[in-house]
Every structure is written in structure tokens, then in C-alpha cells.
Amino acid sequence: MSSARRLPPLRSLAVMCVLGSSALLMTACTNADTTRSSVAEAAPTAYPSGSASPSASPSSASPSASMNQDRTERKALVSMAKVTWDKAADTAVKEVSGGKLVDLELKQTSDEATATAGSPSPSTPNPAPSKGSPEWEAKVATSDGTVHRIDIDAVSGKVFRTQEEPDQSADDKQEVAGMLSKATQTPQQAVKAATAETKGTVTGVELDQNDNQQVTWAVDVVSTDTWDKTTVDVDATNGKILGRHVDSD
């Protein structure tokens, strides 16, 4: 017998080659699948440009809807109101002996405007306009800083509610009295300065104090072209314009 190692038959060799190749292919496929899975897990999910992810909040997807709604409300209020800001201011001041205007705003009449709660009890000399109708909500202060609220129908010009503001502390009254003593510019002068460059309809006037302790008149002017609202800050001591802010919402 020959001492040389016997070689396997050719058929056996072929089978072994096939099995070996299959094992290599399975290993390669497994590695490829593992790599693809790892990449998919690591990569962030992409969405087409301009589209929101499935988990995005519906309320954050359409900011333009809110902007259009605010402009529509401004247009409706300004269009329905027949009483201008200065007429409303005169009416409000006459309701409080020795009072001065500190705040005035054109707004929709709400249920709260006709409520009888509060202390002291409000006076209701005339029927309130229907809910959603335009009204001027005015605040008039006496020299000691006591604030009175007067609601005026912005269509008829009639006062339908007056009330001393409840829960005013001594500090609140002192702060208001202090601003009034510093405000040498009248609301009329402040509005004239604000509308000299910012054209539109005045829908609000408020006596305030900024971070620099400057007493100011904040005048709201609504453009009848775009229905954007511009708030113009006027120095209440000299009538100079301190700043502007456009609210296009």
C-alpha cells in the first residue's frame, strides 16, 4: 500500500467548494444587513422640504391663520366703531370729577363688561351693547391715583358701565398718582406726535412707565391698508418718540 495521502474524489471537492461559497455568502449578507440596520438607526428621519413630521403639533403648522384672524378682528372693530378715541376720552373723563385719562382701548364687548360683580358695585346707566360689538374701555384716575373704569358703546357713544377699580392697594394708587404728576404731555399731544409719521386709526392710549423709569404714552395705531397695529411710545414729559413696535399678528 502506498504511504501517500489519498486525495478526495473530484465530486467531493466540488461539493465542498459549493458549501464553502454558500457559507461565505451568508456571512457577507448578514454583515451587510447588520450594517444597513445600524445606519438606519443612526440616521435622522428626513421629510420632504416644507412638510411637517408625523409627530408635529397641528397648532404649530399654520401661524398664518392666527395672523389673518387678528387682522380680521381689527378691521371689524375699526369699521364698526363710530366713536373716535378722542370723543370716547372726553366722555370718560366727564364721568369722574377731577379725573384724568390713564388708559383707553377699543375692544369687543364681553360678558365681563356687563357683569355686576365687584366692589363697589358698578353703575349701569344705559344698556350694554351686544357681545362682540365694539366698545371703548376707559380708565380715569383722580389725583390720588384712584382708578375708575368707564365702558362706552363705540357705536352710540353712551356710557353703559362705570365702576371704581376694585382691589387697588395704596402702592397701586401711589404709582398711578406719580405717573400723572410727571406726565406733562396730554393724551391728545401724545397721539398727535404718534400719528405724525404712523398713519392710521388710533385704537388705544395708555399711560405707562418703561424700564428706564420714563413715563410714556403708548399709542396704538391701526393701519387701514394692512390692518397691522403699531404701538408708538411717546415720552410723556416732552413728546419725543421713544420707539415703535409693529404687531402684524
PDB file of C-alpha atoms in Angstrom, residues 29 58 72 75 86 117 125 127 148 230-231 237:
ATOM      1  CA  CYS A  29     -25.235  39.114   3.657  1.00  0.00           C
ATOM      2  CA  PRO A  58     -51.195  70.722  14.345  1.00  0.00           C
ATOM      3  CA  THR A  72     -59.801  90.494  10.532  1.00  0.00           C
ATOM      4  CA  LYS A  75     -60.763  95.538  10.624  1.00  0.00           C
ATOM      5  CA  ASP A  86     -60.868 111.494  21.483  1.00  0.00           C
ATOM      6  CA  ALA A 117     -69.696  91.666  40.409  1.00  0.00           C
ATOM      7  CA  PRO A 125     -76.849 103.994  33.187  1.00  0.00           C
ATOM      8  CA  PRO A 127     -77.989  99.046  28.253  1.00  0.00           C
ATOM      9  CA  HIS A 148     -62.274 104.307  37.709  1.00  0.00           C
ATOM     10  CA  THR A 230     -48.182  99.873  15.526  1.00  0.00           C
ATOM     11  CA  THR A 231     -47.563 100.828  19.145  1.00  0.00           C
ATOM     12  CA  THR A 237     -42.696 114.642  29.600  1.00  0.00           C
TER      13      THR A 237
END
